[in-house]
Amino acid sequence: MSVPSSAVGTAQIGVTGLAVMGRNLARNFARHGYTVALHNRTFARTQSLVAEHAADGTFVPSESMADFVASLARPRKVVIMVQAGAATDAVIDELVPLLEEGDIVVDAGNAHFPDTIRREAALRERGLHFVGTGVSGGEEGALNGPSIMPGGTAESYASLGPILEAISAKVDGVPCCTHVGPDGAGHFVKMVHNGIEYADMQLIAEAYDLLRHGLGASAPEIGEVFAAWNTGDLESYLIEVTAEVLAHTDAATGAPFVDVVADAAEQKGTGRWTVQNGLDLGVPITGIAEATFARALSGSAPQRAAARGVLPADTLEWNVPEPGAFIEDVRLALYASKVVAYSQGFDQIAAASAQYGWDIDRGAMARIWRGGCIIRAKFLDRITQAYERDANLPLLLADPYFTAAVANGVAAWRRIVAAAAVHGVPTPAFSSSLAYYDGVRADRLPANLIQAQRDFFGAHTYRRTDRDGTFHTDWSGDRAEQTW
């Protein structure tokens, strides 16, 4: 099939890779009045999209990559929606020889940001713009308005940005899309978004588990608690989803749906990437890390089987005299822990921005996460406002609003973590978040002893509190202190 001469150069944007996300993005573009070029490795999928959704707008289908490129207006804007990794590289290799200087290639998959940095540099040498773009919101968001995080050059955003802003979610009339920064910045921010998502989901799961154990409540009863929470400070997409899942009944058994789901959570890799990068940058993203490891533990079947019924517990029997007070304690602890997870994620963005020279506006990131994305939440408005007050805010927790909000729940937070420990309910994300909070607020940490130990066995030196300089003690000799 060749593209008809009447269609050559008519499409304003193209999508190659028409699985669920690509298909819905293409439909979203069309619904907003753009003529959309379509391509897929299997042409039948392209044909089915046009046949089923012609009413969405104008599509220009192509069977070959050459025809697909020919149907695009200059500068060509091509969105790649295929599996991250080798599949993306294969599409780029096929596509790039057909493009011309100034054309724009958009990778809207969940690419690892170092790959995006590599691809952007390679395409820049050929005079092409490569825009690594985070897209959050799942298949529903892709169709009805996602949160979009494009990187790349300012020049490419000037051309591409209006289209992406048009199809993005809107909150108070403001698009949930903005230029994040150069090369890998967009995919980096999407990675951290997903890491925060891991922490948020784990914290919610721990809150559910605490209510289940502490109150002996059923899934539907806990769902009612979450539905009530979704009308206050905790209002968010994930709290809303949780309430709906807990209320759902399994058709096959008549049991609460969540009770028949195996307790082994899977992951696609973005959480691991976030934790690995946090280690590389030296940023303590403990809530995200514990959430990622909790998923790994849930899937560690041989280890859990070996431990079950064998490892002693020595726990207390749970007796909650005031269920309402307990529910409120869990709510306050959940809110405080969520603030820590977001604070850590924004610290990671700041560290990477400095490392790579991206100049990322953290307030703008909070603003574009208010709609469309999985972690959209009421309190993202508060985060945006915090960075508007101080764009260089060193710690989100230190913003007056969040300091006061967390202070309101610290006592409850401590009661919940302590109760979980004595009753044997694992709360890795709640507990690590509280430990981080206490660590970051401490006047003095025991790291002084660690550094002294390092100097003893490895001559790694230390600094003193009473004078400037770097020092080493001759531990194997006369223990005299030397200035290094």
Short mmCIF file of C-alpha atoms in Angstrom, two decimals:
data_model
loop_
_atom_site.label_atom_id
_atom_site.label_comp_id
_atom_site.label_asym_id
_atom_site.label_seq_id
_atom_site.Cartn_x
_atom_site.Cartn_y
_atom_site.Cartn_z
CA MET A 1 0.00 0.00 0.00
CA SER A 2 1.34 3.44 -0.90
CA VAL A 3 0.09 6.61 0.70
CA PRO A 4 -2.24 8.44 -1.73
CA SER A 5 -0.71 11.54 -3.28
CA SER A 6 -3.51 13.59 -1.74
CA ALA A 7 -2.37 12.47 1.72
CA VAL A 8 1.36 13.17 1.29
CA GLY A 9 2.55 15.67 3.87
CA THR A 10 -0.91 16.15 5.40
CA ALA A 11 -0.57 14.57 8.85
CA GLN A 12 0.42 16.91 11.68
CA ILE A 13 1.65 14.11 13.91
CA GLY A 14 2.26 10.38 13.55
CA VAL A 15 2.16 7.40 15.91
CA THR A 16 4.04 4.18 15.28
CA GLY A 17 3.26 1.33 17.65
CA LEU A 18 -0.47 0.86 18.05
CA ALA A 19 -0.86 -1.32 21.11
CA VAL A 20 -3.28 0.00 23.73
CA MET A 21 -1.29 3.11 24.73
CA GLY A 22 -0.28 4.07 21.19
CA ARG A 23 -3.77 3.42 19.88
CA ASN A 24 -5.35 5.64 22.53
CA LEU A 25 -2.81 8.44 22.09
CA ALA A 26 -3.49 8.43 18.34
CA ARG A 27 -7.24 8.67 19.01
CA ASN A 28 -6.63 11.49 21.50
CA PHE A 29 -4.69 13.47 18.87
CA ALA A 30 -7.45 12.90 16.33
CA ARG A 31 -10.18 13.94 18.77
CA HIS A 32 -8.38 17.25 19.19
CA GLY A 33 -8.53 17.98 15.49
CA TYR A 34 -5.10 16.78 14.37
CA THR A 35 -4.62 14.67 11.27
CA VAL A 36 -2.80 11.59 12.56
CA ALA A 37 -0.49 9.31 10.57
CA LEU A 38 -0.65 5.69 11.73
CA HIS A 39 1.85 2.84 11.50
CA ASN A 40 2.26 -0.52 13.16
CA ARG A 41 4.51 -3.47 12.47
CA THR A 42 1.33 -5.52 11.91
CA PHE A 43 -0.82 -3.59 9.43
CA ALA A 44 -4.02 -5.33 10.57
CA ARG A 45 -3.82 -3.42 13.84
CA THR A 46 -3.61 -0.13 11.94
CA GLN A 47 -6.61 -1.11 9.83
CA SER A 48 -8.67 -2.07 12.88
CA LEU A 49 -8.03 1.29 14.54
CA VAL A 50 -9.26 3.16 11.49
CA ALA A 51 -12.25 0.87 11.04
CA GLU A 52 -13.35 1.04 14.67
CA HIS A 53 -12.60 4.68 15.47
CA ALA A 54 -12.95 6.67 12.24
CA ALA A 55 -15.41 8.94 14.05
CA ASP A 56 -12.59 10.22 16.30
CA GLY A 57 -11.08 12.27 13.47
CA THR A 58 -8.78 12.04 10.47
CA PHE A 59 -6.31 9.17 10.23
CA VAL A 60 -3.75 8.46 7.50
CA PRO A 61 -2.84 4.75 7.73
CA SER A 62 0.36 3.39 6.19
CA GLU A 63 1.65 -0.14 5.87
CA SER A 64 5.32 0.79 5.40
CA MET A 65 7.51 3.09 7.43
CA ALA A 66 8.42 4.99 4.24
CA ASP A 67 4.78 5.74 3.47
CA PHE A 68 4.18 6.67 7.10
CA VAL A 69 6.98 9.24 6.98
CA ALA A 70 5.82 10.55 3.60
CA SER A 71 2.37 11.29 5.00
CA LEU A 72 3.77 13.69 7.62
CA ALA A 73 4.06 17.46 7.26
CA ARG A 74 7.43 19.11 7.92
CA PRO A 75 8.89 19.31 10.44
CA ARG A 76 7.76 15.74 10.91
CA LYS A 77 6.64 14.74 14.41
CA VAL A 78 6.75 11.01 15.05
CA VAL A 79 5.63 9.43 18.33
CA ILE A 80 7.13 6.00 19.04
CA MET A 81 4.98 3.82 21.32
CA VAL A 82 6.71 0.45 21.47
CA GLN A 83 8.34 -1.59 24.21
CA ALA A 84 11.30 0.13 25.88
CA GLY A 85 14.79 -1.09 25.09
CA ALA A 86 15.79 -3.00 21.97
CA ALA A 87 12.38 -2.59 20.32
CA THR A 88 12.65 1.20 20.56
CA ASP A 89 16.17 1.16 19.10
CA ALA A 90 14.95 -1.02 16.23
CA VAL A 91 12.17 1.44 15.35
CA ILE A 92 14.58 4.38 15.56
CA ASP A 93 17.04 2.60 13.27
CA GLU A 94 14.30 2.02 10.70
CA LEU A 95 12.82 5.50 11.01
CA VAL A 96 15.82 7.84 11.16
CA PRO A 97 17.19 7.25 7.61
CA LEU A 98 13.82 8.43 6.27
CA LEU A 99 13.81 11.71 8.17
CA GLU A 100 15.31 15.11 7.40
CA GLU A 101 17.01 17.81 9.43
CA GLY A 102 14.69 19.44 11.94
CA ASP A 103 12.29 16.50 12.23
CA ILE A 104 11.21 15.42 15.72
CA VAL A 105 11.22 11.89 17.10
CA VAL A 106 9.23 11.40 20.31
CA ASP A 107 9.78 8.32 22.49
CA ALA A 108 6.67 8.20 24.69
CA GLY A 109 7.42 4.81 26.24
CA ASN A 110 8.87 4.05 29.67
CA ALA A 111 12.49 4.32 28.54
CA HIS A 112 15.38 4.34 30.99
CA PHE A 113 16.70 7.91 30.97
CA PRO A 114 20.36 6.96 30.19
CA ASP A 115 19.05 5.38 26.96
CA THR A 116 17.26 8.64 26.19
CA ILE A 117 20.45 10.65 26.76
CA ARG A 118 22.28 8.30 24.37
CA ARG A 119 19.57 8.45 21.70
CA GLU A 120 19.20 12.22 21.92
CA ALA A 121 22.93 12.72 21.39
CA ALA A 122 22.99 10.33 18.42
CA LEU A 123 20.02 11.95 16.68
CA ARG A 124 21.28 15.46 17.39
CA GLU A 125 24.40 14.63 15.34
CA ARG A 126 22.06 13.94 12.42
CA GLY A 127 20.22 17.23 12.84
CA LEU A 128 17.16 15.58 14.39
CA HIS A 129 15.34 16.36 17.63
CA PHE A 130 14.82 13.44 20.00
CA VAL A 131 12.21 14.06 22.70
CA GLY A 132 12.07 11.53 25.53
CA THR A 133 8.58 11.95 26.91
CA GLY A 134 7.03 10.52 30.04
CA VAL A 135 3.31 9.78 29.71
CA SER A 136 1.31 8.85 32.80
CA GLY A 137 -2.31 7.89 33.20
CA GLY A 138 -2.51 4.43 31.71
CA GLU A 139 -4.76 3.62 28.79
CA GLU A 140 -7.60 5.82 30.08
CA GLY A 141 -5.27 8.80 30.46
CA ALA A 142 -3.76 8.25 27.01
CA LEU A 143 -7.23 8.52 25.50
CA ASN A 144 -8.83 11.19 27.68
CA GLY A 145 -5.90 13.30 28.84
CA PRO A 146 -2.62 12.12 30.41
CA SER A 147 0.07 13.94 32.33
CA ILE A 148 2.88 14.48 29.82
CA MET A 149 6.57 15.09 30.66
CA PRO A 150 8.56 15.91 27.50
CA GLY A 151 12.31 16.48 27.50
CA GLY A 152 14.48 17.54 24.57
CA THR A 153 15.36 20.94 23.19
CA ALA A 154 13.39 24.12 23.73
CA GLU A 155 13.18 24.41 19.92
CA SER A 156 11.46 21.04 19.62
CA TYR A 157 9.01 21.95 22.38
CA ALA A 158 8.08 25.18 20.59
CA SER A 159 6.80 23.03 17.72
CA LEU A 160 5.59 19.95 19.57
CA GLY A 161 4.45 21.46 22.87
CA PRO A 162 1.14 22.97 21.72
CA ILE A 163 0.02 19.58 20.40
CA LEU A 164 0.97 17.76 23.59
CA GLU A 165 -0.60 20.43 25.78
CA ALA A 166 -3.81 20.17 23.77
CA ILE A 167 -4.22 16.43 24.44
CA SER A 168 -3.04 16.51 28.06
CA ALA A 169 -5.25 16.54 31.13
CA LYS A 170 -6.33 19.99 32.35
CA VAL A 171 -6.68 21.16 35.94
CA ASP A 172 -8.26 24.59 36.44
CA GLY A 173 -7.73 25.08 32.71
CA VAL A 174 -3.96 24.52 33.00
CA PRO A 175 -2.43 21.75 30.82
CA CYS A 176 -0.75 18.89 32.68
CA CYS A 177 2.21 19.17 30.32
CA THR A 178 5.32 21.32 30.29
CA HIS A 179 8.85 21.24 28.93
CA VAL A 180 10.85 19.41 31.62
CA GLY A 181 14.41 19.98 30.41
CA PRO A 182 17.09 18.73 27.98
CA ASP A 183 17.77 15.18 26.74
CA GLY A 184 16.80 12.63 29.43
CA ALA A 185 14.98 15.01 31.81
CA GLY A 186 11.47 14.00 30.75
CA HIS A 187 12.02 10.28 31.15
CA PHE A 188 13.90 10.86 34.41
CA VAL A 189 10.95 12.74 35.92
CA LYS A 190 8.57 10.00 34.73
CA MET A 191 10.83 7.42 36.39
CA VAL A 192 10.70 9.29 39.71
CA HIS A 193 6.93 9.70 39.29
CA ASN A 194 6.69 5.92 39.07
CA GLY A 195 8.95 5.51 42.09
CA ILE A 196 6.68 7.77 44.12
CA GLU A 197 3.77 5.72 42.80
CA TYR A 198 5.41 2.57 44.21
CA ALA A 199 5.74 4.22 47.62
CA ASP A 200 2.20 5.58 47.55
CA MET A 201 0.72 2.19 46.68
CA GLN A 202 2.76 0.40 49.36
CA LEU A 203 1.72 2.92 52.02
CA ILE A 204 -1.93 2.47 51.06
CA ALA A 205 -1.52 -1.31 51.21
CA GLU A 206 0.05 -1.05 54.66
CA ALA A 207 -2.83 1.15 55.87
CA TYR A 208 -5.28 -1.47 54.58
CA ASP A 209 -3.33 -4.22 56.36
CA LEU A 210 -3.28 -2.29 59.64
CA LEU A 211 -7.05 -1.79 59.51
CA ARG A 212 -7.55 -5.44 58.64
CA HIS A 213 -5.44 -6.72 61.52
CA GLY A 214 -6.21 -4.02 64.07
CA LEU A 215 -9.98 -3.95 63.59
CA GLY A 216 -10.64 -7.35 62.05
CA ALA A 217 -12.52 -5.39 59.40
CA SER A 218 -13.65 -6.87 56.09
CA ALA A 219 -12.47 -5.57 52.73
CA PRO A 220 -15.78 -3.76 52.03
CA GLU A 221 -15.68 -2.13 55.48
CA ILE A 222 -12.13 -0.92 54.88
CA GLY A 223 -13.24 0.28 51.45
CA GLU A 224 -15.77 2.54 53.17
CA VAL A 225 -12.94 4.00 55.26
CA PHE A 226 -10.92 4.76 52.16
CA ALA A 227 -13.96 6.29 50.45
CA ALA A 228 -14.35 8.64 53.41
CA TRP A 229 -10.64 9.48 53.35
CA ASN A 230 -10.98 10.41 49.69
CA THR A 231 -13.14 13.38 50.67
CA GLY A 232 -10.37 15.05 52.72
CA ASP A 233 -6.62 15.72 52.64
CA LEU A 234 -5.92 12.25 51.24
CA GLU A 235 -8.11 12.81 48.17
CA SER A 236 -6.30 11.18 45.25
CA TYR A 237 -6.72 8.81 42.36
CA LEU A 238 -5.03 5.95 44.22
CA ILE A 239 -7.22 6.34 47.32
CA GLU A 240 -10.28 6.40 45.05
CA VAL A 241 -9.11 3.26 43.22
CA THR A 242 -8.41 1.51 46.54
CA ALA A 243 -11.95 2.17 47.78
CA GLU A 244 -13.41 0.73 44.58
CA VAL A 245 -11.18 -2.36 44.61
CA LEU A 246 -11.99 -3.12 48.25
CA ALA A 247 -15.72 -2.79 47.57
CA HIS A 248 -15.62 -5.19 44.61
CA THR A 249 -16.99 -8.74 44.96
CA ASP A 250 -15.47 -11.67 43.09
CA ALA A 251 -18.08 -13.09 40.70
CA ALA A 252 -16.74 -16.64 40.87
CA THR A 253 -16.65 -17.05 44.66
CA GLY A 254 -18.80 -14.28 46.10
CA ALA A 255 -15.87 -13.32 48.29
CA PRO A 256 -14.32 -9.86 48.43
CA PHE A 257 -12.25 -9.59 45.27
CA VAL A 258 -9.06 -8.53 47.06
CA ASP A 259 -9.23 -11.69 49.24
CA VAL A 260 -8.86 -13.97 46.21
CA VAL A 261 -5.96 -12.07 44.64
CA ALA A 262 -2.55 -13.66 45.25
CA ASP A 263 -0.34 -11.56 47.52
CA ALA A 264 2.59 -11.26 45.10
CA ALA A 265 3.00 -7.82 43.52
CA GLU A 266 4.80 -7.52 40.19
CA GLN A 267 6.80 -4.65 38.74
CA LYS A 268 8.08 -3.52 35.34
CA GLY A 269 11.37 -1.97 36.41
CA THR A 270 10.85 1.76 36.92
CA GLY A 271 10.84 1.36 40.69
CA ARG A 272 14.17 -0.48 40.57
CA TRP A 273 15.62 2.19 38.27
CA THR A 274 14.52 4.89 40.71
CA VAL A 275 16.17 3.15 43.65
CA GLN A 276 19.36 2.44 41.71
CA ASN A 277 19.57 6.08 40.67
CA GLY A 278 18.89 7.24 44.22
CA LEU A 279 21.93 5.24 45.30
CA ASP A 280 24.00 6.67 42.44
CA LEU A 281 23.06 10.21 43.44
CA GLY A 282 23.35 9.55 47.18
CA VAL A 283 19.75 10.62 47.79
CA PRO A 284 17.94 8.73 50.60
CA ILE A 285 14.67 7.73 48.92
CA THR A 286 13.93 5.21 51.66
CA GLY A 287 10.16 5.09 51.18
CA ILE A 288 10.51 4.29 47.48
CA ALA A 289 13.24 1.74 48.19
CA GLU A 290 11.23 -0.08 50.85
CA ALA A 291 8.18 -0.15 48.61
CA THR A 292 10.24 -1.68 45.81
CA PHE A 293 11.78 -4.27 48.12
CA ALA A 294 8.34 -5.05 49.58
CA ARG A 295 7.20 -6.08 46.10
CA ALA A 296 10.29 -8.25 45.76
CA LEU A 297 9.60 -9.86 49.15
CA SER A 298 5.97 -10.53 48.23
CA GLY A 299 7.21 -12.57 45.27
CA SER A 300 9.89 -14.45 47.22
CA ALA A 301 7.85 -17.67 47.42
CA PRO A 302 10.59 -20.11 48.60
CA GLN A 303 11.76 -17.80 51.37
CA ARG A 304 8.24 -17.06 52.57
CA ALA A 305 7.35 -20.75 52.51
CA ALA A 306 10.44 -21.60 54.56
CA ALA A 307 9.62 -18.91 57.14
CA ARG A 308 5.88 -19.45 57.44
CA GLY A 309 5.00 -21.17 60.71
CA VAL A 310 8.67 -21.53 61.65
CA LEU A 311 10.04 -18.11 62.57
CA PRO A 312 8.91 -17.08 66.07
CA ALA A 313 6.75 -13.97 66.34
CA ASP A 314 6.39 -13.17 70.07
CA THR A 315 3.66 -10.65 69.25
CA LEU A 316 0.84 -9.18 71.30
CA GLU A 317 -2.80 -9.89 70.54
CA TRP A 318 -4.36 -6.82 68.96
CA ASN A 319 -7.20 -5.21 70.90
CA VAL A 320 -8.35 -1.80 69.70
CA PRO A 321 -10.64 -0.21 72.31
CA GLU A 322 -11.52 2.83 70.18
CA PRO A 323 -11.83 1.90 66.48
CA GLY A 324 -12.54 5.47 65.41
CA ALA A 325 -9.38 6.78 67.06
CA PHE A 326 -7.36 3.95 65.52
CA ILE A 327 -8.69 4.71 62.04
CA GLU A 328 -7.78 8.36 62.49
CA ASP A 329 -4.25 7.42 63.63
CA VAL A 330 -3.78 5.30 60.50
CA ARG A 331 -5.05 8.18 58.34
CA LEU A 332 -2.65 10.67 59.90
CA ALA A 333 0.27 8.23 59.64
CA LEU A 334 -0.56 7.56 56.00
CA TYR A 335 -0.65 11.26 55.17
CA ALA A 336 2.66 11.96 56.91
CA SER A 337 4.34 9.00 55.21
CA LYS A 338 3.03 10.09 51.81
CA VAL A 339 4.51 13.55 52.33
CA VAL A 340 7.89 11.94 53.06
CA ALA A 341 7.70 9.85 49.87
CA TYR A 342 6.98 12.91 47.72
CA SER A 343 9.61 14.97 49.55
CA GLN A 344 12.22 12.32 48.83
CA GLY A 345 11.18 12.08 45.18
CA PHE A 346 11.49 15.83 44.69
CA ASP A 347 14.92 15.72 46.39
CA GLN A 348 15.95 13.13 43.81
CA ILE A 349 14.73 15.34 40.95
CA ALA A 350 16.71 18.28 42.36
CA ALA A 351 19.88 16.19 42.67
CA ALA A 352 19.62 14.83 39.12
CA SER A 353 18.81 18.28 37.75
CA ALA A 354 22.04 19.60 39.29
CA GLN A 355 24.03 16.55 38.17
CA TYR A 356 22.92 16.73 34.53
CA GLY A 357 22.35 20.48 34.18
CA TRP A 358 18.64 20.09 33.47
CA ASP A 359 17.31 23.07 35.48
CA ILE A 360 14.04 21.27 36.30
CA ASP A 361 11.28 23.37 37.86
CA ARG A 362 9.98 21.15 40.69
CA GLY A 363 6.88 23.28 41.16
CA ALA A 364 5.99 22.76 37.52
CA MET A 365 6.39 18.99 37.96
CA ALA A 366 3.93 19.02 40.86
CA ARG A 367 1.56 21.13 38.75
CA ILE A 368 1.51 18.73 35.78
CA TRP A 369 1.00 15.76 38.13
CA ARG A 370 -2.27 17.22 39.44
CA GLY A 371 -4.28 15.60 36.64
CA GLY A 372 -4.09 12.68 34.26
CA CYS A 373 -1.38 10.73 36.08
CA ILE A 374 -1.57 7.86 38.56
CA ILE A 375 -0.29 9.85 41.54
CA ARG A 376 -2.62 12.80 40.99
CA ALA A 377 -3.69 14.04 44.39
CA LYS A 378 -5.20 17.03 46.13
CA PHE A 379 -2.03 17.87 48.00
CA LEU A 380 0.00 18.34 44.80
CA ASP A 381 -1.50 21.83 44.79
CA ARG A 382 0.23 22.35 48.12
CA ILE A 383 3.54 21.11 46.68
CA THR A 384 3.23 23.49 43.73
CA GLN A 385 2.59 26.36 46.15
CA ALA A 386 5.59 25.36 48.29
CA TYR A 387 7.96 25.64 45.32
CA GLU A 388 6.31 28.88 44.22
CA ARG A 389 7.17 30.29 47.65
CA ASP A 390 10.75 29.03 47.36
CA ALA A 391 11.95 27.53 44.07
CA ASN A 392 15.16 26.38 45.80
CA LEU A 393 13.40 24.82 48.80
CA PRO A 394 16.00 22.34 50.13
CA LEU A 395 13.43 20.04 51.78
CA LEU A 396 9.71 19.85 51.04
CA LEU A 397 9.06 18.80 54.64
CA ALA A 398 10.54 22.12 55.77
CA ASP A 399 7.89 24.16 53.93
CA PRO A 400 5.63 25.70 56.61
CA TYR A 401 2.48 24.00 55.31
CA PHE A 402 4.00 20.52 55.31
CA THR A 403 5.83 21.06 58.58
CA ALA A 404 2.51 21.88 60.21
CA ALA A 405 0.64 19.08 58.41
CA VAL A 406 3.13 16.43 59.49
CA ALA A 407 3.39 17.84 63.01
CA ASN A 408 -0.34 17.29 63.32
CA GLY A 409 0.18 13.58 62.75
CA VAL A 410 3.55 12.76 64.30
CA ALA A 411 2.14 11.33 67.53
CA ALA A 412 -0.31 9.15 65.59
CA TRP A 413 2.49 8.10 63.23
CA ARG A 414 4.60 6.92 66.17
CA ARG A 415 1.68 5.06 67.75
CA ILE A 416 0.92 3.23 64.51
CA VAL A 417 4.53 2.22 63.77
CA ALA A 418 4.99 1.07 67.38
CA ALA A 419 1.72 -0.88 67.35
CA ALA A 420 2.61 -2.53 64.05
CA ALA A 421 5.96 -3.65 65.50
CA VAL A 422 4.59 -5.18 68.70
CA HIS A 423 1.74 -6.88 66.85
CA GLY A 424 3.92 -8.25 64.05
CA VAL A 425 2.36 -6.41 61.10
CA PRO A 426 5.05 -5.48 58.56
CA THR A 427 5.01 -1.76 57.70
CA PRO A 428 8.30 -1.17 55.86
CA ALA A 429 7.18 2.04 54.16
CA PHE A 430 5.49 3.56 57.24
CA SER A 431 8.47 2.63 59.44
CA SER A 432 11.22 3.76 57.07
CA SER A 433 9.41 7.04 56.42
CA LEU A 434 9.26 7.77 60.14
CA ALA A 435 12.93 6.80 60.53
CA TYR A 436 13.83 9.19 57.70
CA TYR A 437 11.78 11.94 59.32
CA ASP A 438 13.60 11.45 62.62
CA GLY A 439 16.93 11.22 60.84
CA VAL A 440 16.55 14.39 58.82
CA ARG A 441 15.39 16.38 61.86
CA ALA A 442 18.08 15.05 64.25
CA ASP A 443 20.65 17.45 65.68
CA ARG A 444 23.30 14.74 65.54
CA LEU A 445 23.38 11.32 63.89
CA PRO A 446 25.59 8.31 64.78
CA ALA A 447 27.43 8.75 61.47
CA ASN A 448 30.27 10.21 63.56
CA LEU A 449 30.98 6.71 64.89
CA ILE A 450 30.78 5.20 61.40
CA GLN A 451 33.30 7.70 60.06
CA ALA A 452 35.62 7.02 63.00
CA GLN A 453 35.38 3.28 62.25
CA ARG A 454 36.18 3.93 58.58
CA ASP A 455 39.22 5.91 59.55
CA PHE A 456 40.34 3.11 61.90
CA PHE A 457 40.27 0.26 59.37
CA GLY A 458 40.77 2.14 56.09
CA ALA A 459 42.38 5.51 56.82
CA HIS A 460 39.37 7.17 55.20
CA THR A 461 39.86 10.35 57.29
CA TYR A 462 37.27 12.43 59.09
CA ARG A 463 36.28 16.04 59.72
CA ARG A 464 35.99 17.61 63.16
CA THR A 465 33.25 19.72 64.71
CA ASP A 466 35.65 22.18 66.31
CA ARG A 467 37.93 23.18 63.43
CA ASP A 468 38.20 23.01 59.65
CA GLY A 469 40.23 20.45 57.77
CA THR A 470 40.49 16.74 57.08
CA PHE A 471 42.15 14.46 59.64
CA HIS A 472 43.40 10.93 60.24
CA THR A 473 44.38 9.22 63.47
CA ASP A 474 47.36 6.82 63.44
CA TRP A 475 45.37 3.98 64.96
CA SER A 476 48.07 1.31 64.56
CA GLY A 477 50.81 3.58 65.93
CA ASP A 478 50.85 6.23 68.60
CA ARG A 479 47.29 7.38 67.77
CA ALA A 480 48.47 10.88 67.03
CA GLU A 481 46.17 12.92 64.83
CA GLN A 482 47.44 13.99 61.43
CA THR A 483 46.12 16.70 59.13
CA TRP A 484 45.51 15.43 55.61
#
